[in-house]
Amino acid sequence: MHPVAESLEKRFAGMFLGSRESLGDLTVYVRAENALEIFRALHDDPEYSYDYIVDVTSVDYPMDPERFEVVYILYSLSRRHRIMVKVRVTEDSPVVDSVVGIWKGAEFMEREVYDMMGIQFRGHPDLRRILMPDDYEEGYPLRKDFPLVGKGWRDSFSFVPRFQDVRPEIDGKKGDSDSYFPV
Amino acid sequence: MGILETEKTTGVKEDIRQKEIVLGSLRQAVLQNLDSSIQTDQFLLNMGPQHPSTHGVLRVLLELDGERIKRSVPDLGYLHRGTEKIAEYRTYNQIIPLTDRLDYVSAMANNYAFVRTVEKLLQLKVPERAEFVRTIVAEIQRIVNHLFWLGTQALDIGAMSVFFYTFREREELLDIFEILCGARLTTNYYRVGGVESDIPQHVIDRLYKFIEAFDGNIREYNTLLETNRIWLARTKNIAVITAEDAINFGLSGPTLRGSGIPYDLRKFEPYGAYDQVEFDVPVGQNGDIYDRYYIRIEEMRQSAKIIRQCLDKLPSGPVMTDDHKVSFPEKGRVMHNMETLIHHFLLVVHGFNVPPGDTYCGTETPKGELGFYIVSDGTGKPYRMKIRAPSFVNMGAFDHMAKGYMIADIITIFGTYDIVMGECDR
């Protein structure tokens, strides 16, 4: 077991669910309710000092009872070590605590997770859609039950023609493109 | 007579100075009186999404106090194409051209970041020569990107001539890309397990010649900017960010190194041939736009140094792995051998399977840390692919860095991130 995981397990017994090492990455699994406390320790404690947030992302496992996995990738610049922290939430209450208070860079990352996967971040200062339009109503595009082609929202756009078609009619058909532009 | 005249003029000057003092104090008094009586309103200004200096389609809502920025709210997503969603429906080889379209001014770097992640999942060893070729091409891309950045940043500020000089050298390097892979921008050159084609001898000679002249070229750009008073006034002490804030916001690349943090994945987690070459990571002191400009200039010099060392040490051998689970069989054999043809067909249609698991792999691209987080379920397509785009994360600090500066500085702050919206919106 990795020393960081060992010390986390000792310190946060009950909140710490396990750890895994593969391909040189350390992954720890923690309980969603206590995640914030562990993140604060990971950032503040000189033993861990994960001061740099690399990314916040999410994965959808529709078959699992705890459907969504939120993945936090943290890096320690002083110890040159990367850690992945994973938190599972259910579809009924997809809520985790926001870490914007610890890493300000998480603001946009969490907004993206909300936008793409529909996971709410409690205590986020400005939880809005970020990449999709504000009035997007089809749901959350990166969920596995969302079709690749979308759900037809785009078909409802009203179309505004750029040019009025003023080509002269020849034998009941419009003429060639030379006379296309309005005079 | 000369002396007399001087006395006379100094007398006049003294007179003017006195008047100025009087006027100055008068002006101050008026302003002080005005201050209490002026009613200021919140002034909102919409900038973009179509604006020549936003380097794509970026919209920012600015809350202004006079000409000063009180708050800015970036509105992203105008170039969102759903790369991550599309990737879930494509084989790994089909995703490489998608990555070209992320940061479209440095496509090679994106290819590199993606194939490295897949290779990490496959635990695939890349031939020695391929590693060197990849490093050379990645550094050429860094120079191309920084040249493009320097030209456009100067153009945004109003110095047009730099653009012509940097694009002259960029053209030469893009020609080399064209020889290597047939494309100048959307390159699709890296492959899982190596690169698509070997680097020919005449390209090596051309690169040596380019590097020989490149140091002089950089000096040439610097004569236009380094001590240019307008450039200094527009870049010194603008968009300052402290080291603690820069780390906290997760900035990367020259934007982070400008604040004095030597975080460079080429040094922190060496990959490719970076552990076999000598180079320095330039860092800034003040964390302002000028420092970040200087870092990028210095990085170009270091890149040239890396390319030269790699060319000197370039080993012979194949540039593609012989693990035919992932690499395509030779074209000549495909045409004559049934099994090889089937294998080729399967690689095209189904792709290669990647063992189940997930990993994150970050690569130092010209703009910062470009990372891919890939979850594989054991099939030929990724279950989930997340792109950690440096432009997107850097944009998170935009409000913090623009606060308190003038409205005209907004353009230079966009520029200092070296932002490309294709990567930011994905």
XYZ file of C-alpha atoms in Angstrom:
609
model
C 0.000 0.000 0.000
C 1.239 3.452 -0.852
C 2.375 5.464 2.218
C -0.097 8.269 1.413
C -2.983 5.812 1.238
C -1.801 4.144 4.434
C -1.682 7.399 6.350
C -5.060 8.452 4.960
C -6.585 5.170 6.045
C -5.216 5.559 9.539
C -6.335 9.147 9.847
C -9.745 8.931 8.196
C -10.913 5.506 9.258
C -14.504 5.012 8.192
C -14.397 7.700 5.510
C -11.646 6.010 3.533
C -12.952 3.191 1.368
C -9.811 1.821 -0.211
C -6.932 2.475 -2.541
C -5.495 1.052 -5.709
C -2.186 1.383 -7.470
C -2.002 0.693 -11.166
C 0.167 1.959 -14.006
C 2.056 4.069 -11.501
C -1.041 6.004 -10.442
C -2.367 6.067 -6.916
C -6.153 6.071 -6.644
C -8.017 6.423 -3.366
C -11.748 5.957 -2.882
C -13.480 8.082 -0.256
C -17.025 8.539 0.982
C -18.827 11.485 -0.640
C -20.139 12.899 2.654
C -16.648 13.262 4.117
C -14.761 14.102 0.972
C -14.361 17.791 1.769
C -12.629 17.074 5.069
C -10.164 14.761 3.349
C -9.541 17.248 0.539
C -8.752 19.947 3.069
C -6.218 17.677 4.721
C -4.744 16.706 1.362
C -4.230 20.382 0.540
C -3.196 21.841 3.899
C -1.255 19.080 5.580
C 2.476 19.289 4.753
C 2.542 15.493 4.822
C 0.417 15.433 1.661
C 0.597 19.030 0.301
C -1.419 18.399 -2.853
C -1.440 22.085 -3.706
C -2.141 21.830 -7.443
C -5.460 20.729 -8.857
C -5.059 19.025 -12.206
C -8.635 18.180 -13.031
C -12.094 17.354 -11.798
C -14.030 14.975 -13.989
C -16.734 12.373 -13.837
C -17.595 8.972 -15.245
C -21.056 7.494 -15.703
C -21.736 3.832 -14.859
C -25.486 3.482 -15.490
C -25.647 -0.105 -14.199
C -24.138 0.650 -10.805
C -26.315 1.542 -7.816
C -24.003 4.485 -7.205
C -24.131 5.676 -10.755
C -21.647 8.529 -10.999
C -18.005 8.620 -10.144
C -16.426 12.019 -9.585
C -12.681 11.933 -10.121
C -10.365 14.530 -8.625
C -6.819 14.547 -9.923
C -4.421 16.332 -7.592
C -0.713 16.989 -7.786
C 1.863 17.941 -5.237
C 4.443 20.273 -6.712
C 6.824 19.879 -3.786
C 6.625 16.088 -3.572
C 6.077 15.590 -7.300
C 3.314 13.115 -6.745
C -0.069 12.708 -8.350
C -3.128 11.244 -6.709
C -6.604 10.436 -7.979
C -9.435 10.716 -5.490
C -12.693 9.057 -6.470
C -16.096 9.689 -4.987
C -19.290 7.842 -5.895
C -22.771 9.420 -5.890
C -26.189 8.050 -6.732
C -28.476 9.176 -9.522
C -31.165 10.314 -7.038
C -28.919 12.698 -5.165
C -25.915 13.502 -7.324
C -24.448 15.972 -4.856
C -20.891 16.407 -3.631
C -19.254 19.260 -1.753
C -17.500 21.842 -3.859
C -13.732 22.168 -3.452
C -13.603 25.725 -4.831
C -12.830 26.930 -1.301
C -9.631 24.883 -1.373
C -8.529 25.126 -5.015
C -9.936 28.138 -6.846
C -9.120 26.449 -10.147
C -11.837 23.896 -9.433
C -14.540 26.446 -10.213
C -14.552 25.924 -13.981
C -13.821 22.215 -13.691
C -16.815 21.635 -11.421
C -19.005 23.733 -13.661
C -18.028 21.509 -16.548
C -18.840 18.358 -14.594
C -22.222 19.843 -13.735
C -22.792 20.821 -17.341
C -21.816 17.477 -18.825
C -22.918 14.990 -16.187
C -25.426 16.831 -14.024
C -23.606 16.469 -10.735
C -24.342 19.237 -8.252
C -21.602 20.825 -6.201
C -22.775 22.057 -2.822
C -21.289 25.461 -2.016
C -20.118 26.275 -5.531
C -20.189 30.067 -6.048
C -21.598 30.038 -9.573
C -22.932 26.651 -10.652
C -24.126 27.266 -14.203
C -23.655 25.510 -17.499
C -20.319 26.400 -19.019
C -19.859 24.811 -22.440
C -23.470 24.128 -23.404
C -25.863 27.079 -23.864
C -27.598 28.402 -20.741
C -31.020 27.451 -22.102
C -30.001 23.944 -23.135
C -32.833 21.611 -22.169
C -31.851 18.169 -23.356
C -30.116 17.129 -20.167
C -26.527 16.183 -19.644
C -24.682 15.182 -22.806
C -21.920 12.993 -21.400
C -24.292 10.633 -19.608
C -24.303 7.226 -21.206
C -28.047 7.332 -21.935
C -27.641 10.505 -23.993
C -27.554 9.728 -27.724
C -24.556 10.851 -29.753
C -26.699 12.809 -32.199
C -28.586 14.693 -29.493
C -32.288 14.662 -28.760
C -33.563 16.992 -31.449
C -33.199 20.331 -29.700
C -31.348 21.762 -32.669
C -34.203 20.931 -35.040
C -36.379 23.437 -33.213
C -34.128 26.380 -34.098
C -35.841 28.983 -36.219
C -33.988 29.583 -39.449
C -33.321 33.120 -40.599
C -32.367 33.298 -44.292
C -29.363 35.492 -44.947
C -30.273 36.590 -48.435
C -33.601 36.927 -50.010
C -33.646 34.719 -53.046
C -34.112 37.208 -55.877
C -32.759 35.137 -58.731
C -34.929 35.625 -61.792
C -37.125 32.711 -62.668
C -36.420 31.056 -65.998
C -38.905 28.460 -67.167
C -40.328 28.164 -63.685
C -36.851 27.546 -62.148
C -34.453 29.892 -60.475
C -31.581 31.120 -62.699
C -27.848 30.603 -62.141
C -25.863 31.974 -59.275
C -24.520 34.991 -61.207
C -27.695 36.855 -60.474
C -27.951 35.491 -56.940
C -27.110 38.568 -54.905
C -29.695 41.295 -54.530
C -29.176 44.231 -56.857
C 24.876 84.886 -26.622
C 24.306 81.196 -26.146
C 24.371 81.663 -22.405
C 21.896 84.538 -22.514
C 19.465 82.551 -24.596
C 19.661 79.634 -22.208
C 18.883 81.903 -19.281
C 15.989 83.303 -21.176
C 14.548 79.892 -21.983
C 14.999 78.618 -18.474
C 13.126 81.668 -17.277
C 10.246 80.794 -19.577
C 10.377 77.180 -18.505
C 10.256 78.162 -14.852
C 7.251 80.303 -15.648
C 5.465 77.412 -17.319
C 6.316 75.154 -14.435
C 4.784 77.592 -11.955
C 1.646 77.793 -14.041
C 1.468 74.034 -14.204
C 1.661 73.759 -10.442
C -1.156 76.230 -10.054
C -3.233 74.521 -12.692
C -2.474 71.134 -11.222
C -3.664 72.037 -7.771
C -6.732 73.680 -9.279
C -7.501 70.532 -11.208
C -7.083 68.428 -8.136
C -9.437 70.658 -6.180
C -12.060 70.424 -8.928
C -11.704 66.660 -9.108
C -12.031 66.334 -5.344
C -15.230 68.332 -5.416
C -16.485 66.338 -8.335
C -15.694 63.025 -6.671
C -18.382 63.450 -4.092
C -20.968 64.654 -6.585
C -20.437 62.175 -9.414
C -22.887 59.324 -9.459
C -21.380 56.228 -10.998
C -23.460 53.463 -12.469
C -22.502 49.879 -13.034
C -21.501 49.700 -16.669
C -21.704 46.387 -18.440
C -19.860 45.810 -21.669
C -20.207 42.773 -23.850
C -17.079 41.694 -25.661
C -17.218 39.044 -28.341
C -18.010 36.325 -29.293
C -16.813 37.686 -32.609
C -13.768 39.761 -31.890
C -10.448 39.586 -33.748
C -8.309 39.423 -30.641
C -10.172 36.707 -28.777
C -8.372 34.112 -30.931
C -11.564 32.279 -31.693
C -15.026 32.741 -30.381
C -14.940 33.840 -26.786
C -17.407 36.128 -25.114
C -16.626 38.088 -21.984
C -19.019 40.210 -19.983
C -17.181 43.091 -18.412
C -18.355 45.094 -15.458
C -16.614 48.414 -15.662
C -15.842 51.313 -13.406
C -14.907 53.983 -15.904
C -12.239 52.219 -17.920
C -11.259 49.859 -15.133
C -12.459 46.313 -14.992
C -14.330 45.472 -11.829
C -15.391 41.999 -12.811
C -15.284 39.857 -15.905
C -17.336 36.800 -16.648
C -16.046 34.632 -19.484
C -18.749 32.874 -21.464
C -17.243 29.790 -23.034
C -18.575 27.086 -25.279
C -19.032 28.784 -28.641
C -16.650 26.278 -30.189
C -17.874 23.251 -28.257
C -17.973 20.288 -30.606
C -18.349 17.495 -28.103
C -14.977 15.867 -28.736
C -15.261 13.846 -25.528
C -18.633 12.433 -26.518
C -17.567 11.656 -30.082
C -14.457 9.897 -28.751
C -16.625 7.352 -26.945
C -17.859 6.191 -30.342
C -14.513 6.034 -32.127
C -11.584 3.641 -32.074
C -8.365 4.930 -30.601
C -6.758 5.510 -33.990
C -9.798 7.477 -35.106
C -9.466 9.802 -32.122
C -5.990 11.012 -33.116
C -7.359 13.279 -35.891
C -9.967 14.569 -33.441
C -7.178 15.752 -31.157
C -5.723 17.768 -34.055
C -8.769 19.990 -33.807
C -8.337 20.802 -30.140
C -5.464 23.202 -30.177
C -5.325 23.701 -33.893
C -2.126 25.738 -33.878
C -0.153 22.942 -32.231
C -1.757 19.726 -33.380
C 1.399 17.647 -32.972
C 1.459 18.328 -29.245
C -2.153 17.169 -28.897
C -1.436 13.974 -30.841
C 1.486 13.332 -28.551
C -0.532 13.835 -25.384
C -3.225 11.449 -26.570
C -1.032 8.618 -27.824
C 1.047 8.754 -24.655
C -2.051 8.147 -22.549
C -3.125 5.181 -24.660
C 0.399 3.781 -24.547
C 0.362 4.130 -20.782
C -2.847 2.094 -20.644
C -1.365 -0.498 -23.007
C 2.001 -0.385 -21.215
C 3.521 -0.211 -24.648
C 7.189 0.482 -25.236
C 7.976 2.769 -28.146
C 11.148 2.224 -30.246
C 14.097 4.462 -29.398
C 14.146 6.280 -32.726
C 10.423 6.954 -32.504
C 10.908 8.574 -29.090
C 13.542 10.892 -30.544
C 11.485 11.752 -33.608
C 8.504 12.480 -31.363
C 10.593 14.747 -29.164
C 11.997 16.593 -32.165
C 8.563 17.099 -33.700
C 7.050 18.151 -30.367
C 9.749 20.783 -29.957
C 9.301 21.998 -33.538
C 5.638 22.368 -32.646
C 6.557 24.348 -29.560
C 8.581 26.769 -31.667
C 5.751 27.007 -34.223
C 3.261 27.712 -31.463
C 5.397 30.326 -29.735
C 6.149 32.033 -33.050
C 2.458 32.186 -33.767
C 1.796 33.482 -30.266
C 4.507 36.139 -30.495
C 3.248 37.389 -33.847
C -0.381 37.604 -32.793
C 0.313 39.017 -29.335
C 2.381 41.794 -30.896
C -0.304 42.294 -33.528
C -2.959 42.633 -30.819
C -0.892 45.283 -29.113
C -0.316 47.079 -32.389
C 3.172 46.062 -33.493
C 2.423 44.626 -36.869
C 5.896 43.976 -38.228
C 6.759 41.212 -35.720
C 3.988 39.131 -37.252
C 5.691 39.076 -40.642
C 9.033 38.042 -39.192
C 7.664 35.228 -37.020
C 5.491 33.866 -39.781
C 8.509 33.672 -42.072
C 10.130 31.107 -39.742
C 6.848 29.402 -38.943
C 6.356 28.786 -42.648
C 9.663 26.964 -42.885
C 8.707 24.665 -40.009
C 5.223 24.041 -41.375
C 6.850 22.997 -44.639
C 8.764 20.390 -42.655
C 5.479 19.166 -41.160
C 4.108 18.923 -44.649
C 7.001 16.700 -45.708
C 6.540 14.524 -42.625
C 2.808 13.968 -42.749
C 1.284 15.826 -45.667
C -0.492 18.426 -43.587
C 0.531 21.743 -42.105
C -1.952 22.175 -39.281
C -4.124 19.103 -38.767
C -1.176 16.785 -38.785
C -2.364 13.371 -37.486
C 1.281 12.285 -37.342
C 1.706 10.420 -34.062
C 0.475 6.862 -33.755
C -0.042 4.635 -30.765
C 3.317 2.885 -30.736
C 5.345 5.358 -32.763
C 4.929 7.844 -35.552
C 3.402 7.560 -38.973
C 6.540 8.083 -41.076
C 10.264 8.348 -40.526
C 12.080 11.659 -40.637
C 14.043 11.786 -43.936
C 17.663 12.887 -44.137
C 16.927 16.045 -46.131
C 14.570 17.196 -43.384
C 17.316 16.634 -40.823
C 19.656 18.785 -42.900
C 16.999 21.442 -43.212
C 16.406 21.424 -39.464
C 20.122 21.849 -38.754
C 20.153 24.807 -41.087
C 17.072 26.281 -39.473
C 18.460 25.977 -35.951
C 21.726 27.520 -37.083
C 19.894 30.665 -38.126
C 17.173 30.604 -35.494
C 19.095 32.267 -32.663
C 19.723 35.243 -34.918
C 16.046 35.301 -35.821
C 15.032 35.457 -32.170
C 17.422 38.362 -31.680
C 15.720 40.014 -34.618
C 12.265 39.748 -33.001
C 13.707 41.004 -29.764
C 15.114 44.124 -31.364
C 11.523 44.957 -32.257
C 10.058 44.290 -28.824
C 12.470 43.789 -25.949
C 12.993 47.447 -25.176
C 10.153 48.858 -27.236
C 8.506 51.491 -25.027
C 4.975 50.705 -26.173
C 5.525 46.988 -25.670
C 6.933 47.605 -22.190
C 4.090 49.921 -21.242
C 1.519 47.395 -22.397
C 3.090 44.330 -20.808
C 5.022 45.328 -17.688
C 3.048 44.918 -14.460
C -0.113 43.902 -16.298
C -2.117 40.838 -15.297
C 0.159 40.073 -12.375
C -0.517 36.821 -10.569
C 1.365 35.619 -7.516
C 2.884 32.165 -7.316
C 0.398 30.979 -4.657
C -2.584 32.114 -6.702
C -1.176 30.655 -9.898
C -0.821 27.243 -8.234
C -4.212 27.502 -6.584
C -5.878 28.242 -9.898
C -4.161 25.265 -11.485
C -2.441 27.340 -14.162
C 0.173 25.584 -16.228
C 2.736 26.230 -18.901
C 4.335 29.651 -19.343
C 1.408 31.224 -17.482
C 2.436 29.385 -14.309
C 6.171 29.616 -14.910
C 5.871 33.383 -15.307
C 5.155 33.510 -11.571
C 8.359 31.662 -10.782
C 7.154 28.062 -10.431
C 9.390 25.762 -12.483
C 6.573 23.233 -13.068
C 7.346 21.605 -16.370
C 6.288 18.016 -17.000
C 9.278 17.511 -19.276
C 11.424 17.865 -16.146
C 9.014 16.648 -13.454
C 7.967 13.455 -15.205
C 10.356 13.040 -18.132
C 8.962 11.302 -21.188
C 10.130 10.851 -24.763
C 13.803 11.683 -25.023
C 13.690 14.601 -22.588
C 15.736 12.756 -19.976
C 18.551 12.320 -22.492
C 18.927 15.970 -23.456
C 19.989 19.025 -21.562
C 17.735 22.024 -21.355
C 16.610 24.659 -18.872
C 13.143 25.641 -17.782
C 12.945 29.421 -17.816
C 10.897 31.018 -15.039
C 9.782 34.591 -14.460
C 9.882 36.787 -11.388
C 7.017 39.242 -11.471
C 4.319 37.057 -12.980
C 3.302 39.735 -15.468
C 2.774 39.645 -19.200
C 6.316 40.714 -19.960
C 7.750 37.800 -17.967
C 5.548 35.362 -19.787
C 6.682 36.862 -23.083
C 10.274 36.439 -22.062
C 9.717 32.854 -20.992
C 8.241 31.951 -24.351
C 11.177 33.566 -26.152
C 13.585 31.623 -23.963
C 11.601 28.411 -24.439
C 12.073 28.753 -28.182
C 15.842 28.885 -27.643
C 15.667 25.834 -25.386
C 13.527 23.988 -27.921
C 16.102 24.672 -30.611
C 18.731 23.320 -28.216
C 16.690 20.153 -27.615
C 16.146 19.621 -31.335
C 19.856 19.956 -32.040
C 20.782 17.439 -29.316
C 18.105 15.003 -30.495
C 19.300 15.272 -34.089
C 22.870 14.614 -32.955
C 21.850 11.559 -30.960
C 19.163 10.281 -33.318
C 19.469 6.480 -33.217
C 18.661 4.276 -36.175
C 15.884 1.741 -36.187
C 12.151 1.561 -36.718
C 9.785 4.402 -35.858
C 6.826 2.154 -35.141
C 6.442 -0.585 -32.614
C 6.609 -4.172 -33.866
C 3.725 -5.097 -31.571
C 1.208 -5.854 -34.298
C -1.628 -5.839 -31.818
C -1.613 -2.060 -32.263
C 0.456 -1.264 -35.344
C -0.660 -1.802 -38.888
C 1.087 -4.524 -40.905
C 3.284 -3.518 -43.811
C 1.284 -2.420 -46.788
C 3.189 -4.710 -49.159
C 2.267 -7.773 -47.138
C -1.368 -6.738 -46.805
C -1.745 -7.018 -50.555
C -0.339 -10.550 -50.769
C -1.156 -12.300 -47.526
C -4.703 -13.163 -46.493
C -4.076 -13.227 -42.710
C -2.347 -9.867 -42.854
C -5.244 -8.431 -44.802
C -7.709 -9.693 -42.174
C -5.542 -8.219 -39.467
C -5.376 -4.893 -41.258
C -9.134 -4.939 -41.754
C -9.784 -5.653 -38.077
C -7.465 -2.870 -36.952
C -9.350 -0.425 -39.162
C -12.869 -1.588 -38.295
C -12.561 -2.682 -34.703
C -9.331 -1.071 -33.584
C -7.113 -2.600 -30.937
C -8.391 -3.507 -27.515
C -7.076 -1.634 -24.538
C -7.026 -3.466 -21.197
C -9.649 -2.265 -18.712
C -8.577 0.446 -16.328
C -8.213 4.171 -16.144
C -5.311 6.524 -16.175
C -4.364 10.154 -16.368
C -1.371 11.247 -18.360
C -0.227 14.829 -18.676
C 2.025 16.202 -21.382
C 3.766 19.549 -21.507
C 2.336 21.193 -24.601
C 3.264 24.733 -25.633
C 0.229 26.083 -23.773
C 0.623 24.096 -20.597
C -0.327 20.740 -19.210
C -2.560 18.921 -21.666
C -3.814 15.789 -20.007
C -5.999 12.941 -21.082
C -7.963 10.902 -18.581
C -9.096 7.724 -20.294
C -11.311 5.018 -18.851
C -11.156 1.805 -20.834
C -13.594 -1.079 -20.505
C -11.413 -3.452 -22.478
C -12.894 -2.776 -25.895
C -11.527 -0.917 -28.891
C -13.173 2.353 -27.922
C -12.643 4.420 -24.788
C -15.437 4.213 -22.231
C -14.790 7.810 -21.222
C -12.216 10.317 -22.322
C -11.649 13.574 -20.505
C -9.394 16.250 -21.907
C -7.687 18.488 -19.408
C -7.129 21.498 -21.625
C -4.673 24.130 -20.375
C -6.572 26.974 -22.075
C -9.763 26.019 -20.249
C -8.138 25.858 -16.825
C -6.179 29.057 -17.439
C -9.417 30.804 -18.365
C -10.626 30.068 -14.823
C -8.162 32.647 -13.532
C -9.222 35.272 -16.054
C -11.455 37.250 -13.704
C -8.767 37.238 -11.041
C -6.060 38.407 -13.437
C -8.096 41.040 -15.265
C -9.526 42.695 -12.162
C -8.412 46.285 -11.749
C -6.742 46.663 -15.138
C -7.860 48.843 -18.012
C -10.281 47.736 -20.656
C -7.534 47.876 -23.297
C -5.528 45.317 -21.304
C -8.198 42.671 -21.782
C -6.758 41.917 -25.196
C -3.235 41.475 -23.913
C -4.516 39.232 -21.115
C -6.213 36.927 -23.627
C -2.948 36.914 -25.492
C -0.793 36.115 -22.498
C -2.659 32.839 -21.902
C -1.943 31.928 -25.499
C -5.564 30.890 -25.559
C -7.002 28.833 -28.384
C -10.719 28.325 -28.165
C -10.681 25.011 -29.995
C -8.910 23.567 -27.004
C -10.776 25.586 -24.405
C -14.227 24.507 -25.604
C -13.250 21.114 -27.034
